[in-house]
C-alpha cells in the first residue's frame, strides 16, 4: 500500500533538525510552555497574519478555549455544519451550548451562507435558544465563504470563530484565512497540513483582551499569580517538545503548501484527461486551499465503492470524510434530528472519497493512482 499521508517522507527531509530540537528540549528541563512555546507563538502569529497566537493541547481545546472566552454556555446557540469532524460541534456541546446545524454548499462542502441566514432567523423565531456565534469550518483546507458569513454575523450581531483545523496556510486573496475572523482555531494533529508529533493546536486573534483570556483559560483560569484562579479553565497547554518540532516544520511549511498546490493541480489534470466521471475539488477564484484532503465526488454510492475497490486492489488507500454527518450521530441524538434534515451533507457523504494527499507525493505515484481508477 502507498501511504495516505506520508509522514515518514517528511521526517526524512527534516530529521537532523528535529532530532537536535527535541534533544535541546530534553536537556533544557523545561517541558511544558516556556521559551520554545513562546518563540513558536510569535512565529505562528506572524504566519497567520495576526498579532496574537495562543498554542494549546489540541484543535478541540482551541475551540473550547475560544468558546469559553466568548462566555458561551447553556441556552446559547452556536451555528456550524454537520459535514465536519466531530470536534466542531462537540466543543459547542462541551461548554453547555447547543450546536445548531446549517447545511453545506454542494460544491465547496463549506457552510452555505444563505442557509445560515435562514437558520439564525428560525432560531430567533423559536425563542428557545439565544443565537451567539458561528463556527464556520474550512473543510479539506478550503476557507469558508467568510465575506458572506461575516455579513450574516454582522446582521444578527454574532461572533465568528473559524474552525481552521484543516486549513492552516490557506488564503483568501493574499490574506491568511486565520486573519479574517475575530478568532481562528487550528489543530497540529500529525495528519493536518501543519502537524506535530503528538497533539497540539492554536487559537489566533487580533484582540488583546481575548488573547489574555485564552492564556488564562489555557491554565485553569489563572489570574496574576499561579494559584489565583479568576475563572474556570482547562489543562490546555502545549508541550515544549511539540513546539520545538513545530518550529522546524513551520520553516518548511510554505514550500510544502506550494507542493500541495502543484500536486492538487496534477490530480485535476490527470483526472480530467482520464475522462472519469468524478467531480474534482472546487476552489473559488482567489482562494488558496491548504489541501488537507483531495476529495472527489463519485456519481453515486455504488460508483464510489467500485472506484475505491479498484484503487484498493492497486495498493492505493482511500478515506471517506465523512460517512455519517454529525446530525445523525448518536452523540447528538438529543437534538432530535432525522435523515433528510441536511440533504446536501447527506448526499455528499454518500458520494465523497479522498485520495492520498501530502507534499511528498511523486508524479509517478499520482499517475499510478489515477490509472488505477479507470474501469
Ligand atoms: C481535526 C479537527 C478538529 C480537532 O482537532 P484535534 O487536534 O484533533 O482536537 C476540529 N475541527 C476539524 C474540522 C478537524 O478536522
mmCIF file of C-alpha atoms and ligand atoms in Angstrom:
data_model
loop_
_atom_site.group_PDB
_atom_site.id
_atom_site.type_symbol
_atom_site.label_atom_id
_atom_site.label_comp_id
_atom_site.label_asym_id
_atom_site.label_seq_id
_atom_site.Cartn_x
_atom_site.Cartn_y
_atom_site.Cartn_z
ATOM 1 C CA UNK A 1 0.000 0.000 0.000
ATOM 2 C CA UNK A 2 1.233 3.517 -0.733
ATOM 3 C CA UNK A 3 0.776 5.796 2.316
ATOM 4 C CA UNK A 4 -2.326 8.022 2.537
ATOM 5 C CA UNK A 5 -0.264 10.711 4.308
ATOM 6 C CA UNK A 6 3.496 10.080 4.156
ATOM 7 C CA UNK A 7 4.798 11.473 7.443
ATOM 8 C CA UNK A 8 7.905 9.283 7.068
ATOM 9 C CA UNK A 9 8.929 11.040 3.835
ATOM 10 C CA UNK A 10 8.637 14.409 5.548
ATOM 11 C CA UNK A 11 10.607 13.181 8.559
ATOM 12 C CA UNK A 12 13.488 12.034 6.360
ATOM 13 C CA UNK A 13 13.791 15.594 4.991
ATOM 14 C CA UNK A 14 13.856 17.345 8.400
ATOM 15 C CA UNK A 15 15.283 14.565 10.596
ATOM 16 C CA UNK A 16 18.571 16.162 11.747
ATOM 17 C CA UNK A 17 16.924 19.468 12.726
ATOM 18 C CA UNK A 18 14.023 17.748 14.502
ATOM 19 C CA UNK A 19 16.301 15.452 16.468
ATOM 20 C CA UNK A 20 18.516 18.382 17.501
ATOM 21 C CA UNK A 21 15.477 20.385 18.557
ATOM 22 C CA UNK A 22 13.996 17.561 20.630
ATOM 23 C CA UNK A 23 17.348 16.931 22.348
ATOM 24 C CA UNK A 24 17.622 20.638 23.096
ATOM 25 C CA UNK A 25 14.261 20.500 24.890
ATOM 26 C CA UNK A 26 15.094 17.280 26.740
ATOM 27 C CA UNK A 27 18.293 18.853 28.051
ATOM 28 C CA UNK A 28 16.625 22.157 28.926
ATOM 29 C CA UNK A 29 14.446 20.738 31.699
ATOM 30 C CA UNK A 30 11.505 22.935 30.542
ATOM 31 C CA UNK A 31 8.844 20.594 29.182
ATOM 32 C CA UNK A 32 5.563 22.494 29.156
ATOM 33 C CA UNK A 33 5.180 26.067 27.850
ATOM 34 C CA UNK A 34 8.417 28.088 28.202
ATOM 35 C CA UNK A 35 10.735 29.660 25.616
ATOM 36 C CA UNK A 36 10.159 27.170 22.765
ATOM 37 C CA UNK A 37 6.405 27.669 23.034
ATOM 38 C CA UNK A 38 6.756 31.460 23.216
ATOM 39 C CA UNK A 39 9.021 31.521 20.166
ATOM 40 C CA UNK A 40 6.617 29.274 18.281
ATOM 41 C CA UNK A 41 3.654 31.508 19.162
ATOM 42 C CA UNK A 42 5.452 34.535 17.701
ATOM 43 C CA UNK A 43 6.321 32.636 14.524
ATOM 44 C CA UNK A 44 2.800 31.224 14.148
ATOM 45 C CA UNK A 45 1.161 34.619 14.719
ATOM 46 C CA UNK A 46 3.315 36.142 12.025
ATOM 47 C CA UNK A 47 2.496 33.303 9.586
ATOM 48 C CA UNK A 48 -1.205 33.571 10.458
ATOM 49 C CA UNK A 49 -1.256 37.320 9.842
ATOM 50 C CA UNK A 50 -2.453 38.280 13.359
ATOM 51 C CA UNK A 51 -0.804 39.851 16.426
ATOM 52 C CA UNK A 52 -1.738 37.072 18.865
ATOM 53 C CA UNK A 53 -1.376 33.302 18.910
ATOM 54 C CA UNK A 54 -2.032 31.109 21.943
ATOM 55 C CA UNK A 55 -0.935 27.500 21.446
ATOM 56 C CA UNK A 56 -2.783 24.719 23.224
ATOM 57 C CA UNK A 57 -3.073 20.960 23.586
ATOM 58 C CA UNK A 58 -5.310 20.188 20.553
ATOM 59 C CA UNK A 59 -7.601 21.698 17.960
ATOM 60 C CA UNK A 60 -10.554 20.670 20.099
ATOM 61 C CA UNK A 61 -9.115 22.547 23.089
ATOM 62 C CA UNK A 62 -8.574 25.564 20.832
ATOM 63 C CA UNK A 63 -12.312 25.622 20.062
ATOM 64 C CA UNK A 64 -13.261 25.049 23.715
ATOM 65 C CA UNK A 65 -10.925 27.836 24.894
ATOM 66 C CA UNK A 66 -12.334 30.226 22.271
ATOM 67 C CA UNK A 67 -15.952 29.450 23.211
ATOM 68 C CA UNK A 68 -15.208 29.785 26.943
ATOM 69 C CA UNK A 69 -13.507 33.127 26.333
ATOM 70 C CA UNK A 70 -16.609 34.331 24.481
ATOM 71 C CA UNK A 71 -18.676 33.397 27.532
ATOM 72 C CA UNK A 72 -20.724 30.761 25.714
ATOM 73 C CA UNK A 73 -22.842 28.431 27.831
ATOM 74 C CA UNK A 74 -26.224 26.856 28.465
ATOM 75 C CA UNK A 75 -29.034 28.329 26.370
ATOM 76 C CA UNK A 76 -26.746 29.650 23.649
ATOM 77 C CA UNK A 77 -26.996 28.582 20.004
ATOM 78 C CA UNK A 78 -23.775 28.235 18.003
ATOM 79 C CA UNK A 79 -24.149 27.584 14.269
ATOM 80 C CA UNK A 80 -21.877 25.108 12.495
ATOM 81 C CA UNK A 81 -22.147 22.495 9.760
ATOM 82 C CA UNK A 82 -22.970 18.814 10.205
ATOM 83 C CA UNK A 83 -20.441 17.892 7.490
ATOM 84 C CA UNK A 84 -17.244 18.121 9.559
ATOM 85 C CA UNK A 85 -15.181 16.285 12.120
ATOM 86 C CA UNK A 86 -16.913 15.653 15.460
ATOM 87 C CA UNK A 87 -14.875 18.288 17.314
ATOM 88 C CA UNK A 88 -16.500 21.305 15.585
ATOM 89 C CA UNK A 89 -19.878 20.557 17.205
ATOM 90 C CA UNK A 90 -18.543 18.665 20.226
ATOM 91 C CA UNK A 91 -16.725 21.758 21.516
ATOM 92 C CA UNK A 92 -20.040 23.660 21.449
ATOM 93 C CA UNK A 93 -21.803 20.951 23.452
ATOM 94 C CA UNK A 94 -18.866 20.618 25.882
ATOM 95 C CA UNK A 95 -19.306 24.216 27.037
ATOM 96 C CA UNK A 96 -23.029 23.597 27.556
ATOM 97 C CA UNK A 97 -24.303 25.373 24.452
ATOM 98 C CA UNK A 98 -26.359 23.862 21.614
ATOM 99 C CA UNK A 99 -24.922 23.203 18.159
ATOM 100 C CA UNK A 100 -27.369 24.377 15.511
ATOM 101 C CA UNK A 101 -26.522 22.790 12.192
ATOM 102 C CA UNK A 102 -26.514 24.594 8.853
ATOM 103 C CA UNK A 103 -26.269 22.574 5.643
ATOM 104 C CA UNK A 104 -23.303 22.901 3.301
ATOM 105 C CA UNK A 105 -22.879 24.150 -0.229
ATOM 106 C CA UNK A 106 -22.640 21.144 -2.560
ATOM 107 C CA UNK A 107 -19.559 22.402 -4.393
ATOM 108 C CA UNK A 108 -17.312 23.826 -1.665
ATOM 109 C CA UNK A 109 -18.579 21.464 1.106
ATOM 110 C CA UNK A 110 -18.482 24.503 3.420
ATOM 111 C CA UNK A 111 -21.334 26.246 5.248
ATOM 112 C CA UNK A 112 -23.970 27.693 2.909
ATOM 113 C CA UNK A 113 -24.327 31.381 3.963
ATOM 114 C CA UNK A 114 -27.930 31.654 2.667
ATOM 115 C CA UNK A 115 -28.920 28.661 4.798
ATOM 116 C CA UNK A 116 -27.064 30.221 7.741
ATOM 117 C CA UNK A 117 -29.227 33.328 7.471
ATOM 118 C CA UNK A 118 -32.393 31.194 7.430
ATOM 119 C CA UNK A 119 -31.181 29.086 10.376
ATOM 120 C CA UNK A 120 -30.475 32.141 12.559
ATOM 121 C CA UNK A 121 -33.877 33.607 11.686
ATOM 122 C CA UNK A 122 -35.603 30.338 12.557
ATOM 123 C CA UNK A 123 -33.687 30.031 15.841
ATOM 124 C CA UNK A 124 -34.627 33.582 16.854
ATOM 125 C CA UNK A 125 -38.284 32.984 15.986
ATOM 126 C CA UNK A 126 -38.362 29.743 18.023
ATOM 127 C CA UNK A 127 -37.047 31.674 21.026
ATOM 128 C CA UNK A 128 -35.715 28.692 22.991
ATOM 129 C CA UNK A 129 -32.034 29.451 22.385
ATOM 130 C CA UNK A 130 -30.112 32.683 22.059
ATOM 131 C CA UNK A 131 -28.045 32.882 18.839
ATOM 132 C CA UNK A 132 -24.491 33.818 19.905
ATOM 133 C CA UNK A 133 -21.947 32.773 17.326
ATOM 134 C CA UNK A 134 -20.935 30.897 14.215
ATOM 135 C CA UNK A 135 -18.215 28.277 13.760
ATOM 136 C CA UNK A 136 -17.628 28.001 10.006
ATOM 137 C CA UNK A 137 -15.386 25.071 9.072
ATOM 138 C CA UNK A 138 -12.722 25.284 6.342
ATOM 139 C CA UNK A 139 -13.308 21.763 5.138
ATOM 140 C CA UNK A 140 -10.441 19.883 3.482
ATOM 141 C CA UNK A 141 -8.343 23.084 3.734
ATOM 142 C CA UNK A 142 -10.619 25.411 1.733
ATOM 143 C CA UNK A 143 -11.631 28.626 3.542
ATOM 144 C CA UNK A 144 -15.351 29.055 4.146
ATOM 145 C CA UNK A 145 -17.189 31.900 2.376
ATOM 146 C CA UNK A 146 -16.150 34.434 5.030
ATOM 147 C CA UNK A 147 -17.359 37.581 3.298
ATOM 148 C CA UNK A 148 -20.921 36.219 3.137
ATOM 149 C CA UNK A 149 -20.726 34.630 6.598
ATOM 150 C CA UNK A 150 -19.413 37.833 8.202
ATOM 151 C CA UNK A 151 -22.300 39.746 6.597
ATOM 152 C CA UNK A 152 -24.787 37.385 8.273
ATOM 153 C CA UNK A 153 -22.835 37.608 11.554
ATOM 154 C CA UNK A 154 -22.977 41.406 11.494
ATOM 155 C CA UNK A 155 -26.648 41.443 10.577
ATOM 156 C CA UNK A 156 -27.531 39.356 13.647
ATOM 157 C CA UNK A 157 -24.739 40.529 15.989
ATOM 158 C CA UNK A 158 -23.000 37.142 16.188
ATOM 159 C CA UNK A 159 -19.311 36.373 16.652
ATOM 160 C CA UNK A 160 -17.321 34.163 14.264
ATOM 161 C CA UNK A 161 -14.810 31.549 15.417
ATOM 162 C CA UNK A 162 -13.231 29.951 12.347
ATOM 163 C CA UNK A 163 -12.561 26.219 12.619
ATOM 164 C CA UNK A 164 -9.330 26.304 10.638
ATOM 165 C CA UNK A 165 -8.177 22.880 11.904
ATOM 166 C CA UNK A 166 -7.756 21.676 8.320
ATOM 167 C CA UNK A 167 -6.799 24.959 6.701
ATOM 168 C CA UNK A 168 -3.726 26.420 8.373
ATOM 169 C CA UNK A 169 -1.826 28.038 5.495
ATOM 170 C CA UNK A 170 -4.935 28.723 3.364
ATOM 171 C CA UNK A 171 -5.502 32.173 1.894
ATOM 172 C CA UNK A 172 -8.258 34.375 0.570
ATOM 173 C CA UNK A 173 -6.601 36.755 -1.841
ATOM 174 C CA UNK A 174 -3.271 37.473 -0.217
ATOM 175 C CA UNK A 175 -4.654 37.277 3.333
ATOM 176 C CA UNK A 176 -4.192 34.213 5.536
ATOM 177 C CA UNK A 177 -7.564 32.602 6.345
ATOM 178 C CA UNK A 178 -6.610 32.738 10.037
ATOM 179 C CA UNK A 179 -6.633 36.566 9.933
ATOM 180 C CA UNK A 180 -10.180 37.067 8.634
ATOM 181 C CA UNK A 181 -12.342 36.378 11.705
ATOM 182 C CA UNK A 182 -12.274 37.624 15.292
ATOM 183 C CA UNK A 183 -10.922 34.207 16.316
ATOM 184 C CA UNK A 184 -9.493 31.287 14.342
ATOM 185 C CA UNK A 185 -8.617 27.870 15.750
ATOM 186 C CA UNK A 186 -6.310 25.267 14.282
ATOM 187 C CA UNK A 187 -5.004 21.781 15.022
ATOM 188 C CA UNK A 188 -1.494 20.347 14.820
ATOM 189 C CA UNK A 189 -2.624 16.713 14.842
ATOM 190 C CA UNK A 190 0.069 14.858 12.831
ATOM 191 C CA UNK A 191 -2.039 14.405 9.672
ATOM 192 C CA UNK A 192 -3.174 18.057 9.430
ATOM 193 C CA UNK A 193 -1.360 20.319 6.938
ATOM 194 C CA UNK A 194 0.963 21.547 9.724
ATOM 195 C CA UNK A 195 1.261 18.658 12.158
ATOM 196 C CA UNK A 196 3.404 17.966 15.201
ATOM 197 C CA UNK A 197 4.383 14.544 16.567
ATOM 198 C CA UNK A 198 1.570 14.332 19.064
ATOM 199 C CA UNK A 199 -1.432 16.529 19.798
ATOM 200 C CA UNK A 200 -1.402 20.306 19.554
ATOM 201 C CA UNK A 201 -3.456 23.296 18.499
ATOM 202 C CA UNK A 202 -3.613 27.080 18.491
ATOM 203 C CA UNK A 203 -6.026 29.992 18.773
ATOM 204 C CA UNK A 204 -5.439 33.174 16.758
ATOM 205 C CA UNK A 205 -6.873 36.637 17.309
ATOM 206 C CA UNK A 206 -6.227 40.328 16.741
ATOM 207 C CA UNK A 207 -7.886 41.219 20.053
ATOM 208 C CA UNK A 208 -5.518 41.756 23.006
ATOM 209 C CA UNK A 209 -8.260 41.153 25.562
ATOM 210 C CA UNK A 210 -9.206 37.807 24.024
ATOM 211 C CA UNK A 211 -5.523 36.866 23.915
ATOM 212 C CA UNK A 212 -5.210 37.279 27.676
ATOM 213 C CA UNK A 213 -8.483 35.402 28.262
ATOM 214 C CA UNK A 214 -7.209 32.492 26.135
ATOM 215 C CA UNK A 215 -3.950 32.431 28.158
ATOM 216 C CA UNK A 216 -5.845 32.371 31.434
ATOM 217 C CA UNK A 217 -8.322 29.673 30.325
ATOM 218 C CA UNK A 218 -5.457 27.539 28.974
ATOM 219 C CA UNK A 219 -4.152 27.204 32.559
ATOM 220 C CA UNK A 220 -7.168 26.692 34.830
ATOM 221 C CA UNK A 221 -8.371 30.272 34.695
ATOM 222 C CA UNK A 222 -5.148 31.562 36.194
ATOM 223 C CA UNK A 223 -5.078 35.167 37.420
ATOM 224 C CA UNK A 224 -1.990 37.258 38.021
ATOM 225 C CA UNK A 225 -0.476 34.554 40.185
ATOM 226 C CA UNK A 226 -0.186 30.784 39.693
ATOM 227 C CA UNK A 227 -2.587 29.839 42.488
ATOM 228 C CA UNK A 228 -5.071 32.585 41.906
ATOM 229 C CA UNK A 229 -7.986 31.403 39.723
ATOM 230 C CA UNK A 230 -10.278 34.116 38.432
ATOM 231 C CA UNK A 231 -12.435 31.887 36.205
ATOM 232 C CA UNK A 232 -12.768 28.260 35.159
ATOM 233 C CA UNK A 233 -10.289 26.936 32.635
ATOM 234 C CA UNK A 234 -8.752 23.698 31.399
ATOM 235 C CA UNK A 235 -5.369 21.944 31.181
ATOM 236 C CA UNK A 236 -4.777 23.122 27.662
ATOM 237 C CA UNK A 237 -1.037 23.741 27.383
ATOM 238 C CA UNK A 238 1.298 22.724 24.555
ATOM 239 C CA UNK A 239 4.429 20.651 25.289
ATOM 240 C CA UNK A 240 7.804 22.244 24.587
ATOM 241 C CA UNK A 241 8.867 19.186 22.538
ATOM 242 C CA UNK A 242 5.900 19.657 20.199
ATOM 243 C CA UNK A 243 6.665 23.372 19.967
ATOM 244 C CA UNK A 244 10.286 22.701 19.021
ATOM 245 C CA UNK A 245 9.162 20.219 16.339
ATOM 246 C CA UNK A 246 6.568 22.646 15.004
ATOM 247 C CA UNK A 247 9.175 25.395 14.673
ATOM 248 C CA UNK A 248 11.198 23.157 12.337
ATOM 249 C CA UNK A 249 8.100 22.135 10.380
ATOM 250 C CA UNK A 250 6.842 25.726 10.125
ATOM 251 C CA UNK A 251 10.118 26.721 8.452
ATOM 252 C CA UNK A 252 9.406 24.134 5.708
ATOM 253 C CA UNK A 253 5.649 24.760 5.595
ATOM 254 C CA UNK A 254 5.344 27.352 2.818
ATOM 255 C CA UNK A 255 7.325 25.126 0.454
ATOM 256 C CA UNK A 256 5.071 22.203 1.409
ATOM 257 C CA UNK A 257 1.955 24.289 0.750
ATOM 258 C CA UNK A 258 3.272 25.115 -2.703
ATOM 259 C CA UNK A 259 3.937 21.433 -3.328
ATOM 260 C CA UNK A 260 0.368 20.653 -2.276
ATOM 261 C CA UNK A 261 -0.918 23.199 -4.867
ATOM 262 C CA UNK A 262 1.162 21.538 -7.582
ATOM 263 C CA UNK A 263 0.015 18.040 -6.583
ATOM 264 C CA UNK A 264 -3.670 19.033 -6.487
ATOM 265 C CA UNK A 265 -3.314 20.659 -9.935
ATOM 266 C CA UNK A 266 -1.695 17.498 -11.271
ATOM 267 C CA UNK A 267 -4.524 15.345 -9.896
ATOM 268 C CA UNK A 268 -7.069 17.698 -11.520
ATOM 269 C CA UNK A 269 -5.426 17.481 -14.927
ATOM 270 C CA UNK A 270 -4.849 13.739 -14.881
ATOM 271 C CA UNK A 271 -8.406 13.029 -13.715
ATOM 272 C CA UNK A 272 -9.841 15.305 -16.424
ATOM 273 C CA UNK A 273 -7.639 13.623 -19.063
ATOM 274 C CA UNK A 274 -8.719 10.174 -17.906
ATOM 275 C CA UNK A 275 -12.345 11.118 -18.643
ATOM 276 C CA UNK A 276 -13.513 9.712 -15.301
ATOM 277 C CA UNK A 277 -16.992 10.524 -14.092
ATOM 278 C CA UNK A 278 -15.749 12.268 -10.954
ATOM 279 C CA UNK A 279 -16.191 15.824 -9.691
ATOM 280 C CA UNK A 280 -12.804 17.359 -8.833
ATOM 281 C CA UNK A 281 -12.440 19.890 -5.975
ATOM 282 C CA UNK A 282 -13.962 23.351 -6.411
ATOM 283 C CA UNK A 283 -11.650 26.202 -5.427
ATOM 284 C CA UNK A 284 -13.294 29.643 -5.765
ATOM 285 C CA UNK A 285 -11.325 32.329 -7.608
ATOM 286 C CA UNK A 286 -8.661 33.909 -5.396
ATOM 287 C CA UNK A 287 -8.681 31.230 -2.694
ATOM 288 C CA UNK A 288 -5.751 29.017 -1.823
ATOM 289 C CA UNK A 289 -6.628 25.735 -0.126
ATOM 290 C CA UNK A 290 -4.212 24.160 2.349
ATOM 291 C CA UNK A 291 -5.191 20.828 0.753
ATOM 292 C CA UNK A 292 -5.638 18.845 3.944
ATOM 293 C CA UNK A 293 -7.532 16.419 1.696
ATOM 294 C CA UNK A 294 -8.012 15.933 -2.009
ATOM 295 C CA UNK A 295 -11.632 14.802 -2.224
ATOM 296 C CA UNK A 296 -13.718 13.691 -5.197
ATOM 297 C CA UNK A 297 -17.428 13.132 -5.731
ATOM 298 C CA UNK A 298 -18.449 9.914 -7.462
ATOM 299 C CA UNK A 299 -21.762 9.768 -9.355
ATOM 300 C CA UNK A 300 -23.378 7.796 -6.528
ATOM 301 C CA UNK A 301 -22.569 5.468 -3.621
ATOM 302 C CA UNK A 302 -22.231 2.371 -5.836
ATOM 303 C CA UNK A 303 -19.852 4.149 -8.229
ATOM 304 C CA UNK A 304 -17.795 5.270 -5.216
ATOM 305 C CA UNK A 305 -17.494 1.718 -3.923
ATOM 306 C CA UNK A 306 -16.443 0.488 -7.361
ATOM 307 C CA UNK A 307 -13.672 3.063 -7.728
ATOM 308 C CA UNK A 308 -12.460 2.581 -4.141
ATOM 309 C CA UNK A 309 -12.275 -1.175 -4.734
ATOM 310 C CA UNK A 310 -10.195 -0.677 -7.884
ATOM 311 C CA UNK A 311 -7.876 1.674 -6.003
ATOM 312 C CA UNK A 312 -7.528 -0.746 -3.084
ATOM 313 C CA UNK A 313 -6.666 -3.606 -5.452
ATOM 314 C CA UNK A 314 -3.874 -1.428 -6.829
ATOM 315 C CA UNK A 315 -2.438 -0.622 -3.415
ATOM 316 C CA UNK A 316 -3.995 2.851 -3.166
ATOM 317 C CA UNK A 317 -5.685 3.700 0.148
ATOM 318 C CA UNK A 318 -8.730 5.982 0.205
ATOM 319 C CA UNK A 319 -10.741 7.533 3.024
ATOM 320 C CA UNK A 320 -14.280 8.820 3.449
ATOM 321 C CA UNK A 321 -14.675 12.167 5.184
ATOM 322 C CA UNK A 322 -17.391 11.993 6.446
ATOM 323 C CA UNK A 323 -19.575 8.918 6.083
ATOM 324 C CA UNK A 324 -22.100 9.951 8.757
ATOM 325 C CA UNK A 325 -22.912 13.652 9.200
ATOM 326 C CA UNK A 326 -22.976 14.912 12.778
ATOM 327 C CA UNK A 327 -26.757 15.421 12.971
ATOM 328 C CA UNK A 328 -27.169 11.638 12.583
ATOM 329 C CA UNK A 329 -24.555 10.731 15.216
ATOM 330 C CA UNK A 330 -25.805 9.066 18.390
ATOM 331 C CA UNK A 331 -23.884 11.602 20.491
ATOM 332 C CA UNK A 332 -26.262 14.299 19.174
ATOM 333 C CA UNK A 333 -29.463 12.221 19.370
ATOM 334 C CA UNK A 334 -30.805 14.760 21.910
ATOM 335 C CA UNK A 335 -31.009 17.359 19.146
ATOM 336 C CA UNK A 336 -33.773 15.250 17.604
ATOM 337 C CA UNK A 337 -32.573 15.242 14.007
ATOM 338 C CA UNK A 338 -33.509 12.657 11.405
ATOM 339 C CA UNK A 339 -32.378 11.617 7.957
ATOM 340 C CA UNK A 340 -33.282 14.248 5.386
ATOM 341 C CA UNK A 341 -32.721 17.234 7.715
ATOM 342 C CA UNK A 342 -29.486 18.264 5.955
ATOM 343 C CA UNK A 343 -29.829 16.729 2.493
ATOM 344 C CA UNK A 344 -26.681 18.209 0.919
ATOM 345 C CA UNK A 345 -24.449 16.910 3.730
ATOM 346 C CA UNK A 346 -26.110 13.512 3.499
ATOM 347 C CA UNK A 347 -25.793 13.279 -0.264
ATOM 348 C CA UNK A 348 -22.197 14.476 -0.340
ATOM 349 C CA UNK A 349 -21.398 11.994 2.453
ATOM 350 C CA UNK A 350 -22.713 9.162 0.282
ATOM 351 C CA UNK A 351 -20.627 10.111 -2.775
ATOM 352 C CA UNK A 352 -17.358 11.600 -1.479
ATOM 353 C CA UNK A 353 -13.961 9.961 -1.048
ATOM 354 C CA UNK A 354 -10.400 11.231 -0.606
ATOM 355 C CA UNK A 355 -7.189 10.214 -2.366
ATOM 356 C CA UNK A 356 -3.692 10.203 -0.841
ATOM 357 C CA UNK A 357 -2.546 13.812 -0.372
ATOM 358 C CA UNK A 358 0.713 15.075 1.105
ATOM 359 C CA UNK A 359 3.573 17.283 -0.125
ATOM 360 C CA UNK A 360 5.860 14.330 -0.903
ATOM 361 C CA UNK A 361 3.587 12.613 -3.428
ATOM 362 C CA UNK A 362 5.623 11.863 -6.587
ATOM 363 C CA UNK A 363 4.315 12.456 -10.100
ATOM 364 C CA UNK A 364 4.600 8.736 -10.934
ATOM 365 C CA UNK A 365 2.513 7.892 -7.878
ATOM 366 C CA UNK A 366 -0.183 10.372 -8.923
ATOM 367 C CA UNK A 367 -0.182 8.815 -12.397
ATOM 368 C CA UNK A 368 -0.492 5.331 -10.854
ATOM 369 C CA UNK A 369 -3.378 6.456 -8.616
ATOM 370 C CA UNK A 370 -5.332 7.980 -11.497
ATOM 371 C CA UNK A 371 -4.637 4.983 -13.763
ATOM 372 C CA UNK A 372 -5.942 2.702 -11.031
ATOM 373 C CA UNK A 373 -9.302 4.484 -11.039
ATOM 374 C CA UNK A 374 -10.038 3.560 -14.654
ATOM 375 C CA UNK A 375 -12.602 0.776 -15.040
HETATM 376 C C1 LIG B 1 -9.009 17.774 13.414
HETATM 377 C C2 LIG B 1 -10.137 18.668 13.526
HETATM 378 C C3 LIG B 1 -10.501 19.276 14.755
HETATM 379 C C4 LIG B 1 -9.905 18.894 16.066
HETATM 380 O O1 LIG B 1 -8.536 18.882 16.158
HETATM 381 P P1 LIG B 1 -7.796 17.943 17.225
HETATM 382 O O2 LIG B 1 -6.428 18.494 17.278
HETATM 383 O O3 LIG B 1 -7.859 16.551 16.701
HETATM 384 O O4 LIG B 1 -8.510 18.070 18.527
HETATM 385 C C5 LIG B 1 -11.522 20.202 14.752
HETATM 386 N N1 LIG B 1 -12.176 20.512 13.627
HETATM 387 C C6 LIG B 1 -11.889 19.954 12.450
HETATM 388 C C7 LIG B 1 -12.641 20.370 11.235
HETATM 389 C C8 LIG B 1 -10.868 18.996 12.355
HETATM 390 O O5 LIG B 1 -10.594 18.435 11.176
#
